[in-house]
Coordinates of C-alpha atoms in Angstrom, one line a residue:
Chain A
M1 CA 0.0 0.0 0.0
I2 CA 2.8 2.4 0.8
K3 CA 5.5 2.9 -1.7
R4 CA 8.4 4.2 0.2
V5 CA 10.8 6.1 -1.9
R6 CA 14.3 4.8 -1.3
S7 CA 16.1 8.1 -1.2
M8 CA 13.8 9.3 1.5
R9 CA 15.1 7.0 4.1
I10 CA 17.4 9.6 5.3
G11 CA 18.8 10.0 8.8
R12 CA 17.5 7.4 11.2
G13 CA 17.8 10.1 13.8
W14 CA 14.9 11.9 12.3
G15 CA 12.6 8.8 12.4
A16 CA 13.5 8.1 16.1
L17 CA 12.9 11.8 16.9
F18 CA 9.5 11.9 15.3
A19 CA 8.3 8.5 16.6
G20 CA 10.0 8.8 20.0
P21 CA 7.5 10.8 22.1
A22 CA 4.5 8.8 21.0
L23 CA 6.2 5.5 21.5
L24 CA 7.5 6.5 24.8
L25 CA 4.0 7.5 26.1
V26 CA 2.4 4.3 24.6
G27 CA 5.1 2.2 26.3
L28 CA 4.7 3.9 29.6
Y29 CA 0.9 4.0 29.6
L30 CA 0.0 0.8 27.9
V31 CA 2.9 -1.7 27.4
Y32 CA 4.5 -1.4 30.8
P33 CA 1.2 -1.3 32.8
T34 CA 0.0 -4.5 31.0
M35 CA 3.1 -6.4 32.2
N36 CA 2.8 -4.8 35.6
T37 CA -0.9 -5.7 36.0
I38 CA -0.2 -9.3 35.0
Y39 CA 2.5 -9.4 37.7
L40 CA 0.2 -7.7 40.3
S41 CA -2.5 -10.3 39.6
F42 CA -0.2 -12.9 41.3
L43 CA 0.2 -10.8 44.4
D44 CA -2.2 -10.3 47.4
Q45 CA -4.6 -7.4 47.8
R46 CA -1.9 -5.0 48.9
S47 CA 0.6 -6.3 46.4
E48 CA 3.0 -7.5 49.1
H49 CA 3.0 -11.3 49.0
F50 CA 3.0 -13.7 46.1
V51 CA -0.2 -15.8 46.2
G52 CA 0.1 -17.8 43.0
L53 CA -3.2 -18.3 41.2
D54 CA -5.3 -17.5 44.2
N55 CA -6.8 -14.3 42.7
Y56 CA -7.8 -16.3 39.6
A57 CA -9.2 -19.1 41.7
R58 CA -11.3 -16.6 43.6
I59 CA -12.6 -14.9 40.5
L60 CA -13.7 -18.3 39.1
T61 CA -15.5 -19.2 42.3
S62 CA -16.9 -16.1 43.8
E63 CA -20.6 -15.5 43.0
A64 CA -20.0 -11.8 42.4
T65 CA -17.5 -12.3 39.6
L66 CA -19.3 -15.3 38.2
S67 CA -22.4 -13.3 37.8
A68 CA -20.4 -10.6 36.1
F69 CA -19.1 -13.3 33.7
R70 CA -22.6 -14.5 33.0
N71 CA -23.8 -10.9 32.3
N72 CA -20.9 -10.1 30.1
L73 CA -21.7 -13.3 28.1
L74 CA -25.3 -12.1 27.9
W75 CA -24.1 -8.7 26.7
L76 CA -21.8 -10.4 24.2
A77 CA -24.7 -12.3 22.6
V78 CA -27.5 -9.8 22.7
F79 CA -25.6 -6.6 22.2
T80 CA -23.5 -7.9 19.4
V81 CA -26.3 -9.5 17.5
G82 CA -28.6 -6.6 18.3
T83 CA -26.3 -3.9 16.9
V84 CA -25.2 -5.9 13.9
V85 CA -28.7 -6.9 12.9
L86 CA -30.3 -3.5 13.4
G87 CA -27.3 -1.8 11.8
L88 CA -27.6 -4.1 8.8
M89 CA -31.3 -3.6 8.6
L90 CA -31.0 0.2 8.7
A91 CA -28.2 0.2 6.2
V92 CA -30.3 -1.6 3.7
L93 CA -33.7 0.1 4.5
T94 CA -32.5 3.7 4.6
D95 CA -31.0 3.2 1.2
R96 CA -34.5 3.0 -0.1
I97 CA -36.0 6.2 1.3
K98 CA -35.8 9.9 0.5
Y99 CA -35.2 11.0 4.1
E100 CA -32.2 8.8 4.4
A101 CA -29.9 11.5 5.8
V102 CA -32.3 12.5 8.5
A103 CA -33.1 9.0 9.6
K104 CA -29.4 8.1 9.7
S105 CA -28.5 11.3 11.7
I106 CA -31.1 10.4 14.3
I107 CA -29.9 6.8 14.6
F108 CA -26.2 7.9 14.7
M109 CA -26.7 10.8 17.2
P110 CA -26.3 8.8 20.4
M111 CA -22.7 8.0 19.3
A112 CA -21.9 11.7 20.0
I113 CA -23.1 11.8 23.6
S114 CA -21.5 10.2 26.7
F115 CA -22.5 6.8 28.0
A116 CA -23.1 8.5 31.3
G117 CA -25.5 10.9 29.6
A118 CA -27.2 8.1 27.8
G119 CA -27.5 6.3 31.1
V120 CA -29.5 9.2 32.6
I121 CA -31.6 9.5 29.4
W122 CA -32.6 5.8 29.7
K123 CA -32.9 5.8 33.5
F124 CA -35.6 8.3 32.9
V125 CA -37.2 6.2 30.1
Y126 CA -37.3 3.3 32.6
A127 CA -38.6 5.4 35.5
Y128 CA -41.1 3.5 37.6
T129 CA -44.0 4.7 39.8
P130 CA -46.5 2.4 41.5
P131 CA -49.6 1.4 39.6
G132 CA -52.4 3.9 39.9
V133 CA -50.0 6.9 39.9
N134 CA -49.1 8.9 36.8
Q135 CA -46.2 7.2 35.1
I136 CA -43.4 9.6 34.2
G137 CA -41.2 7.0 32.4
L138 CA -42.0 6.5 28.8
L139 CA -41.8 2.8 28.8
N140 CA -44.2 2.3 31.7
Q141 CA -46.6 4.9 30.2
I142 CA -46.7 2.8 27.0
R143 CA -47.5 -0.2 29.1
A144 CA -50.2 1.8 30.9
V145 CA -51.8 2.7 27.6
F146 CA -52.2 -1.0 26.9
G147 CA -53.5 -1.6 30.4
S148 CA -50.5 -3.4 31.8
D149 CA -48.9 -2.8 35.2
P150 CA -45.7 -0.8 35.4
V151 CA -42.4 -2.8 35.5
A152 CA -39.3 -1.8 37.6
W153 CA -37.1 -2.3 34.5
L154 CA -33.8 -1.8 36.3
I155 CA -34.6 -3.9 39.3
A156 CA -36.5 -6.9 37.9
R157 CA -33.9 -9.6 37.6
P158 CA -32.4 -11.5 36.1
W159 CA -33.5 -10.9 32.5
I160 CA -35.4 -7.7 32.4
N161 CA -32.8 -5.4 34.0
N162 CA -29.9 -6.8 32.2
L163 CA -31.7 -6.6 28.9
A164 CA -32.7 -3.0 29.8
L165 CA -29.1 -2.1 30.2
I166 CA -28.1 -3.9 27.0
A167 CA -30.8 -2.0 25.2
V168 CA -29.0 1.2 26.1
G169 CA -25.8 -0.1 24.6
I170 CA -27.6 -1.1 21.5
W171 CA -29.2 2.4 21.3
I172 CA -25.8 4.0 21.4
W173 CA -23.9 1.7 19.1
T174 CA -26.4 0.7 16.3
G175 CA -25.6 4.0 14.5
F176 CA -21.9 3.0 14.3
A177 CA -22.8 -0.4 12.8
M178 CA -25.2 1.3 10.4
V179 CA -22.7 3.8 9.1
I180 CA -20.1 1.2 8.4
L181 CA -22.4 -1.3 6.9
S182 CA -24.2 1.4 4.9
A183 CA -20.9 2.5 3.3
A184 CA -20.2 -1.1 2.4
Y185 CA -23.7 -1.6 1.1
K186 CA -23.4 1.4 -1.2
G187 CA -20.2 -0.1 -2.5
I188 CA -21.9 -3.2 -3.9
P189 CA -22.4 -2.9 -7.7
R190 CA -26.0 -2.1 -8.3
E191 CA -26.0 -4.0 -11.6
L192 CA -25.7 -7.2 -9.7
M193 CA -28.8 -6.6 -7.7
E194 CA -30.7 -5.2 -10.7
S195 CA -30.0 -8.2 -12.8
A196 CA -31.1 -10.6 -10.1
R197 CA -34.3 -8.6 -9.8
V198 CA -34.8 -8.8 -13.5
D199 CA -34.4 -12.5 -13.2
G200 CA -37.3 -12.5 -10.8
A201 CA -35.6 -12.6 -7.5
N202 CA -37.5 -11.0 -4.6
E203 CA -35.9 -8.5 -2.3
W204 CA -35.1 -11.0 0.4
Q205 CA -33.5 -13.3 -2.2
V206 CA -31.4 -10.4 -3.5
F207 CA -30.3 -9.6 0.1
R208 CA -29.5 -13.2 0.9
S209 CA -27.7 -14.2 -2.2
I210 CA -26.0 -10.9 -3.2
S211 CA -25.9 -8.2 -0.6
F212 CA -25.2 -10.3 2.5
P213 CA -22.3 -12.3 1.0
A214 CA -20.8 -9.0 -0.2
L215 CA -21.2 -7.4 3.2
A216 CA -20.0 -10.5 5.2
P217 CA -16.4 -9.2 5.7
T218 CA -17.7 -5.9 7.0
V219 CA -20.2 -7.6 9.2
A220 CA -17.3 -9.5 10.7
V221 CA -15.4 -6.3 11.4
V222 CA -18.4 -4.6 13.0
A223 CA -19.2 -7.7 15.1
T224 CA -15.5 -7.8 16.3
T225 CA -15.7 -4.1 17.3
M226 CA -18.9 -4.7 19.2
M227 CA -17.4 -7.7 21.0
I228 CA -14.5 -5.5 22.1
N229 CA -17.0 -2.9 23.3
V230 CA -18.8 -5.5 25.4
L231 CA -15.6 -6.4 27.3
K232 CA -15.1 -2.8 28.1
V233 CA -18.7 -1.9 29.0
F234 CA -18.6 0.1 32.2
D235 CA -20.2 3.5 32.2
I236 CA -23.8 2.4 31.4
V237 CA -23.8 -0.1 34.3
Y238 CA -21.9 2.2 36.7
V239 CA -24.4 5.0 36.2
M240 CA -27.6 3.1 35.9
T241 CA -27.4 0.3 38.5
N242 CA -23.8 0.2 39.7
G243 CA -24.0 -3.6 39.2
N244 CA -26.8 -4.0 41.7
F245 CA -29.7 -6.4 41.4
G246 CA -27.6 -8.9 39.5
T247 CA -26.4 -6.6 36.7
E248 CA -22.7 -6.7 37.5
V249 CA -20.2 -6.7 34.6
L250 CA -16.5 -7.4 34.7
A251 CA -15.2 -3.8 34.2
N252 CA -17.5 -2.5 37.0
R253 CA -16.5 -5.3 39.2
M254 CA -12.9 -4.4 38.7
Y255 CA -13.6 -0.8 39.6
K256 CA -15.2 -2.0 42.8
E257 CA -12.4 -4.3 43.7
M258 CA -10.0 -1.4 43.2
F259 CA -11.8 1.4 45.0
E260 CA -14.3 -0.1 47.3
F261 CA -12.5 -3.2 48.5
R262 CA -8.9 -2.0 47.8
N263 CA -8.1 -5.4 46.6
Y264 CA -5.5 -4.8 43.9
G265 CA -4.6 -8.4 43.3
Q266 CA -8.2 -9.3 42.6
A267 CA -8.8 -6.2 40.5
S268 CA -5.6 -6.9 38.5
A269 CA -6.7 -10.5 37.9
I270 CA -10.0 -9.2 36.4
A271 CA -8.2 -6.8 34.2
V272 CA -5.9 -9.6 33.0
V273 CA -9.0 -11.7 32.2
L274 CA -10.4 -8.9 30.1
F275 CA -7.0 -8.6 28.4
L276 CA -6.8 -12.3 27.6
A277 CA -10.3 -12.2 26.2
I278 CA -9.2 -9.5 23.7
I279 CA -5.9 -11.2 22.6
P280 CA -7.6 -13.2 19.8
V281 CA -9.1 -10.0 18.5
M282 CA -5.6 -8.3 18.6
L283 CA -4.1 -11.2 16.7
V284 CA -6.8 -11.1 14.1
S285 CA -6.4 -7.4 13.5
I286 CA -2.7 -7.7 13.3
R287 CA -3.1 -10.4 10.7
R288 CA -5.6 -8.4 8.7
F289 CA -3.2 -5.5 8.8
R290 CA -0.3 -7.5 7.5
E291 CA -2.4 -8.9 4.7
Q292 CA -3.4 -5.4 3.7
E293 CA 0.2 -4.3 3.7
V294 CA 1.2 -7.1 1.3
H295 CA -1.3 -6.0 -1.3
Chain B
M1 CA -8.6 5.1 1.9
S2 CA -11.8 4.5 0.1
N3 CA -13.7 6.8 -2.2
R4 CA -17.0 5.6 -1.1
S5 CA -19.4 8.4 0.0
H6 CA -18.3 9.2 3.5
S7 CA -21.0 11.3 5.0
V8 CA -24.5 10.6 5.9
S9 CA -25.7 13.5 3.8
E10 CA -23.5 12.8 0.8
A11 CA -24.5 9.2 0.9
S12 CA -28.1 10.0 0.6
N13 CA -27.6 11.7 -2.8
A14 CA -25.2 9.1 -4.0
S15 CA -27.3 6.1 -4.6
Y16 CA -30.4 4.6 -5.9
K17 CA -33.6 5.4 -4.2
A18 CA -36.5 3.0 -3.8
S19 CA -38.5 5.1 -6.2
N20 CA -36.2 3.9 -8.9
L21 CA -36.7 0.3 -8.0
S22 CA -40.2 -0.3 -9.3
F23 CA -40.1 -3.8 -8.0
N24 CA -41.9 -5.8 -5.4
M25 CA -40.4 -4.2 -2.3
S26 CA -43.1 -3.4 0.1
Q27 CA -42.2 0.3 0.4
P28 CA -44.8 1.1 3.1
L29 CA -43.2 -1.5 5.3
V30 CA -39.8 0.1 4.8
H31 CA -41.2 3.5 5.9
L32 CA -42.9 2.0 8.9
V33 CA -39.8 0.2 10.1
V34 CA -37.5 3.2 9.6
I35 CA -39.9 5.7 11.2
L36 CA -40.6 3.4 14.2
M37 CA -36.9 3.0 14.8
S38 CA -36.2 6.7 14.3
L39 CA -38.9 7.4 16.9
A40 CA -37.4 4.9 19.3
W41 CA -34.1 6.6 18.9
V42 CA -35.2 10.2 19.2
L43 CA -37.9 9.9 21.9
P44 CA -35.6 9.2 24.9
T45 CA -33.5 12.3 24.1
L46 CA -36.6 14.4 23.4
G47 CA -38.0 13.3 26.8
L48 CA -34.8 14.4 28.5
L49 CA -34.8 17.8 26.8
T50 CA -38.5 18.4 27.5
S51 CA -38.2 17.5 31.1
S52 CA -35.2 19.7 31.7
V53 CA -37.3 22.8 30.9
R54 CA -40.4 21.8 33.0
P55 CA -40.9 22.9 36.6
P56 CA -39.9 20.2 39.3
Q57 CA -43.5 19.6 40.4
A58 CA -44.6 18.9 36.8
V59 CA -41.6 16.6 36.1
A60 CA -42.3 14.5 39.2
N61 CA -46.1 14.2 38.7
S62 CA -46.8 14.0 35.0
G63 CA -45.2 12.5 32.0
W64 CA -43.1 14.8 29.8
W65 CA -45.3 14.0 26.8
T66 CA -48.2 15.9 28.4
V67 CA -46.6 19.2 27.4
F68 CA -47.6 18.3 23.8
L69 CA -51.2 18.6 24.8
N70 CA -50.7 22.3 24.8
P71 CA -47.6 22.8 22.8
F72 CA -47.9 26.6 22.6
D73 CA -48.5 27.2 26.3
F74 CA -45.0 28.5 27.0
T75 CA -45.8 29.1 30.7
Q76 CA -45.3 25.4 31.3
F77 CA -41.6 25.8 30.5
T78 CA -38.8 27.2 32.7
L79 CA -35.1 27.5 32.8
A80 CA -35.0 27.3 36.5
N81 CA -33.6 23.7 36.4
Y82 CA -30.6 24.9 34.4
R83 CA -30.0 27.8 36.9
Q84 CA -30.1 25.3 39.7
V85 CA -27.9 22.8 38.0
L86 CA -25.3 25.4 36.9
G87 CA -25.4 27.3 40.2
Q88 CA -25.6 24.7 42.9
T89 CA -24.3 21.4 41.6
G90 CA -20.9 22.2 40.3
M91 CA -22.0 21.7 36.7
A92 CA -20.6 25.2 35.7
R93 CA -17.3 24.3 37.1
G94 CA -17.5 20.9 35.5
F95 CA -18.1 22.5 32.1
L96 CA -14.9 24.5 32.4
N97 CA -13.0 21.5 33.7
S98 CA -14.3 19.4 30.7
L99 CA -13.0 22.1 28.4
A100 CA -9.7 22.3 30.2
I101 CA -9.3 18.6 30.0
T102 CA -10.5 18.0 26.5
L103 CA -8.7 20.7 24.5
P104 CA -5.1 19.7 25.4
A105 CA -6.1 16.0 25.5
T106 CA -7.3 16.3 21.9
F107 CA -4.5 18.4 20.6
L108 CA -1.6 16.4 22.1
P109 CA -2.4 13.0 20.7
M110 CA -3.0 14.5 17.3
L111 CA 0.3 16.3 17.3
L112 CA 2.4 13.4 18.7
G113 CA 0.4 10.9 16.7
A114 CA 1.1 12.9 13.5
F115 CA 4.8 13.0 14.2
A116 CA 4.9 9.3 14.8
A117 CA 2.6 8.5 11.9
F118 CA 4.9 10.4 9.6
A119 CA 7.9 8.5 10.8
F120 CA 6.1 5.2 10.3
A121 CA 5.0 6.2 6.8
W122 CA 8.0 8.0 5.4
L123 CA 11.1 7.8 7.7
D124 CA 13.3 5.0 8.8
F125 CA 14.2 4.0 12.4
P126 CA 15.1 0.8 14.2
G127 CA 12.2 -1.5 14.7
R128 CA 9.8 0.5 12.6
K129 CA 7.8 -2.5 11.3
A130 CA 7.6 -4.4 14.6
L131 CA 6.7 -1.2 16.5
F132 CA 3.8 -0.5 14.2
I133 CA 2.5 -3.9 14.6
I134 CA 2.5 -3.4 18.3
V135 CA 0.6 -0.1 17.8
V136 CA -2.0 -2.0 15.7
G137 CA -2.3 -4.6 18.5
L138 CA -2.8 -1.9 21.1
L139 CA -5.8 -0.5 19.3
A140 CA -8.0 -3.1 21.0
V141 CA -6.4 -3.2 24.5
P142 CA -8.8 -2.6 27.3
L143 CA -7.8 0.5 29.4
Q144 CA -8.5 -1.5 32.5
I145 CA -5.2 -3.3 32.1
S146 CA -3.3 0.0 32.7
L147 CA -5.4 1.6 35.5
I148 CA -3.7 0.2 38.6
P149 CA -0.1 0.6 37.6
I150 CA -0.6 4.2 36.3
L151 CA -2.7 5.2 39.3
R152 CA 0.2 4.0 41.6
L153 CA 2.7 5.9 39.6
Y154 CA 0.5 9.0 39.8
S155 CA 0.1 8.6 43.6
R156 CA 3.8 8.3 44.0
A157 CA 4.5 11.3 41.8
G158 CA 1.8 13.4 43.4
L159 CA 0.0 13.6 40.0
A160 CA -3.3 12.0 41.0
G161 CA -6.1 14.5 40.8
T162 CA -4.4 16.9 38.5
F163 CA -5.1 18.0 35.0
A164 CA -1.7 16.9 33.9
A165 CA -2.4 13.4 34.9
I166 CA -5.5 13.2 32.8
W167 CA -3.9 15.0 29.8
L168 CA -1.1 12.5 29.7
A169 CA -3.3 9.5 30.1
H170 CA -5.8 10.5 27.4
T171 CA -2.9 11.4 25.1
A172 CA -1.3 8.0 25.6
Y173 CA -4.6 6.1 25.3
G174 CA -5.5 8.1 22.1
L175 CA -2.2 7.6 20.4
P176 CA -2.6 4.1 19.0
F177 CA -5.7 5.2 17.0
S178 CA -4.1 8.5 16.1
V179 CA -0.9 6.9 14.8
Y180 CA -2.8 4.2 13.0
L181 CA -5.2 6.5 11.2
L182 CA -2.7 9.2 10.2
R183 CA -0.1 6.6 9.2
N184 CA -2.6 5.2 6.7
F185 CA -3.3 8.7 5.5
F186 CA 0.3 9.8 5.2
G187 CA 1.1 6.6 3.5
S188 CA -1.4 7.3 0.8
L189 CA 0.3 10.6 -0.2
P190 CA 2.4 10.4 -3.3
G191 CA 6.0 9.7 -2.5
E192 CA 7.3 11.8 -5.4
L193 CA 6.2 14.8 -3.5
F194 CA 8.6 14.1 -0.6
E195 CA 11.3 13.0 -3.0
A196 CA 11.2 16.3 -4.8
A197 CA 11.3 18.1 -1.5
Y198 CA 14.4 16.2 -0.3
I199 CA 16.1 16.8 -3.7
D200 CA 15.5 20.5 -3.0
G201 CA 17.3 20.1 0.3
A202 CA 14.3 20.1 2.6
S203 CA 14.6 18.3 5.9
P204 CA 12.1 15.7 7.1
A205 CA 10.8 18.3 9.5
A206 CA 10.2 20.7 6.7
A207 CA 8.5 17.9 4.6
F208 CA 6.3 17.2 7.6
F209 CA 5.2 20.7 8.4
R210 CA 5.1 22.2 4.9
L211 CA 3.9 19.2 2.9
A212 CA 2.3 16.4 4.9
L213 CA 0.4 18.5 7.5
P214 CA -1.2 21.0 5.1
M215 CA -2.5 18.1 3.0
S216 CA -4.1 16.3 5.9
G217 CA -6.8 18.7 6.9
A218 CA -9.6 16.3 6.5
A219 CA -7.8 13.4 8.1
L220 CA -6.8 15.6 11.1
A221 CA -10.4 16.9 11.4
S222 CA -11.8 13.3 11.5
L223 CA -9.2 12.3 14.1
G224 CA -9.8 15.5 16.1
I225 CA -13.5 15.0 16.4
F226 CA -13.1 11.4 17.4
Q227 CA -10.6 12.3 20.1
F228 CA -12.6 15.3 21.3
L229 CA -15.8 13.3 21.7
W230 CA -13.9 10.4 23.3
V231 CA -12.3 12.6 25.9
W232 CA -15.3 14.9 26.5
N233 CA -17.5 11.8 27.0
D234 CA -15.0 9.8 29.1
L235 CA -16.0 8.8 32.5
L236 CA -13.7 5.9 33.4
V237 CA -10.3 7.7 33.0
A238 CA -11.5 10.7 34.9
L239 CA -13.1 8.6 37.7
I240 CA -9.8 6.7 38.2
Y241 CA -7.2 9.4 37.9
L242 CA -9.2 12.4 39.2
G243 CA -11.1 10.5 41.8
G244 CA -13.0 12.5 44.4
S245 CA -11.4 15.9 43.8
S246 CA -14.4 17.9 42.6
S247 CA -12.3 20.9 41.7
V248 CA -11.0 19.1 38.6
A249 CA -14.0 16.9 37.9
P250 CA -15.3 17.0 34.3
L251 CA -19.1 17.0 33.4
T252 CA -19.4 13.3 33.1
L253 CA -18.0 12.8 36.6
V254 CA -20.3 15.5 38.1
L255 CA -23.3 14.0 36.3
S256 CA -22.6 10.5 37.6
S257 CA -22.3 11.7 41.2
L258 CA -25.6 13.7 40.8
V259 CA -27.3 10.4 39.8
G260 CA -26.3 9.2 43.2
S261 CA -27.2 12.2 45.2
Y262 CA -30.3 13.4 43.3
G263 CA -31.7 9.9 42.7
Q264 CA -35.3 10.6 41.6
Q265 CA -35.1 14.4 41.1
W266 CA -35.5 14.2 37.4
H267 CA -35.7 17.9 36.8
V268 CA -32.1 18.2 38.1
L269 CA -30.8 15.1 36.4
T270 CA -32.3 15.8 33.0
A271 CA -31.0 19.4 32.9
A272 CA -27.6 18.2 34.1
A273 CA -27.5 15.5 31.5
F274 CA -28.3 17.9 28.8
V275 CA -25.6 20.3 29.9
T276 CA -23.1 17.4 29.4
M277 CA -24.5 16.8 25.9
I278 CA -24.6 20.3 24.4
V279 CA -21.0 20.5 23.2
P280 CA -20.8 17.0 21.7
L281 CA -24.1 17.5 20.0
A282 CA -23.0 20.8 18.5
V283 CA -19.8 19.2 17.3
F284 CA -21.6 16.2 16.0
F285 CA -24.2 18.1 14.0
S286 CA -21.8 20.6 12.5
L287 CA -19.0 18.1 11.7
Q288 CA -20.8 14.9 11.2
R289 CA -19.2 14.3 7.9
Y290 CA -15.7 14.1 9.4
F291 CA -16.9 12.0 12.2
V292 CA -18.3 9.4 9.8
R293 CA -15.1 9.6 7.8
G294 CA -13.0 8.9 10.9
I295 CA -15.2 5.9 11.8
L296 CA -14.9 4.4 8.3
A297 CA -11.1 5.0 8.1
G298 CA -10.6 3.5 11.5
S299 CA -12.5 0.3 11.1
V300 CA -12.8 -0.7 7.4
K301 CA -9.7 0.2 5.6
G302 CA -10.7 0.5 1.9

């Protein structure tokens, strides 16, 4: 991809000078801490004594972290599928309407605001007052219109509150999936779809046999990004439930271990688990990068 | 980088519209789905905005949608919530802190990232290829892995709770993406350009400042918006490195502590949340094109 002109490789000093500050910072803030955190995960809560794999053993047996694992898995499934499917659907459907730009801006807008802000927006949507009193939360008002009793969306466990949090994540990230998939969709040669239609294929068949295969690599990239997001999910849970009522996730649990329980060994072990979970993604993106460089 | 249409608005003009496809697609269904989803996406924010300008009593006792029963009765609106939020809850201070944090923490990773990206694209130094692969790998690393060691370094150096702490942290965390994005962009510039400059006796520094940077306006804008929104909207990094010191807390941190202390007082929370959103929304709606371009360049390399 890059054609480096030979004569330009002048003065190695310049290269080191230009790249140095950035590499130094990245080394200090990302590379060194990664190794240090791995080391700390084998020490006790005050990082004084070596405890072997005790922190990991506790993570895999304590109910608090196990519940966080389960919830992260639920996020992984529902959030990833939700954003990709909705993003794909919107990419295809908005291509067929005149107000495409407006609809896409609306769906994309949550990407601009903070997860904390989104958390407050949705906490209000989920607001609960007892039956018989005016509902001020949109969702319970919709239920009231249909004559149903209000639901305490953020408290009802185990499914409703976790799905309610995941819905906020989907609300934020669907626009991201849509934008990327839409660009890819518009890159598919129209003649292919047209000729299939002329041959009598219906829209679903066109999507299944032409659009989707063409979009598959992009879908994979988007799904990967979403999986990374799931592992890091923190703000939404921290602001909306702080992991109470069975909604804990790993990143929030790590924060608690760090600041509430001052257990640095345990917190480090959780961070290492997050890191390990992301290593396959790192390797894939490195390999994809190398393949691109060859072409 | 690809030539596909990069903006939401450009894209709408670029392609076929359903009206051109006189085939069997059930167009009303398309409209229905898109409109329902747009509503689901816009109503939560509209509810927030509406509630933030209603009196506390009204917010607590009736749904925000009731204002639309008499949409032209302007007496039902008030700015008192904003006055309260800015005056009493530290949001005004938070706003200034957010600016003080975000501006340097946007500029620094762009500058340092551009230097490094130029080196990776057009200069030579030991370990160039291996180091870039490490940068690509670091794109996905969860910040959590670095929190404890850096916090400890900060405590020892007396940096915890200072702006410098968070500027440096955001700069470092933003650099992998910055280097990656700009390196791809610089790499796509024609090499003859730099060759000619060197023949004329220009130094790499001159080539960078006089050639590479002036040609990268759009790429820098995309990156800048990305980093700006990321830092402005960040909660985790501020929470960890600024901790409890409210004198340096950005808006997100103030908002999240209000959620704890004002629990069900929605007139306060809605106004506070909207204050945190004003700047990113303004940036988003005025520069959406560059934001979209950054997303596309960062995730699907064309």
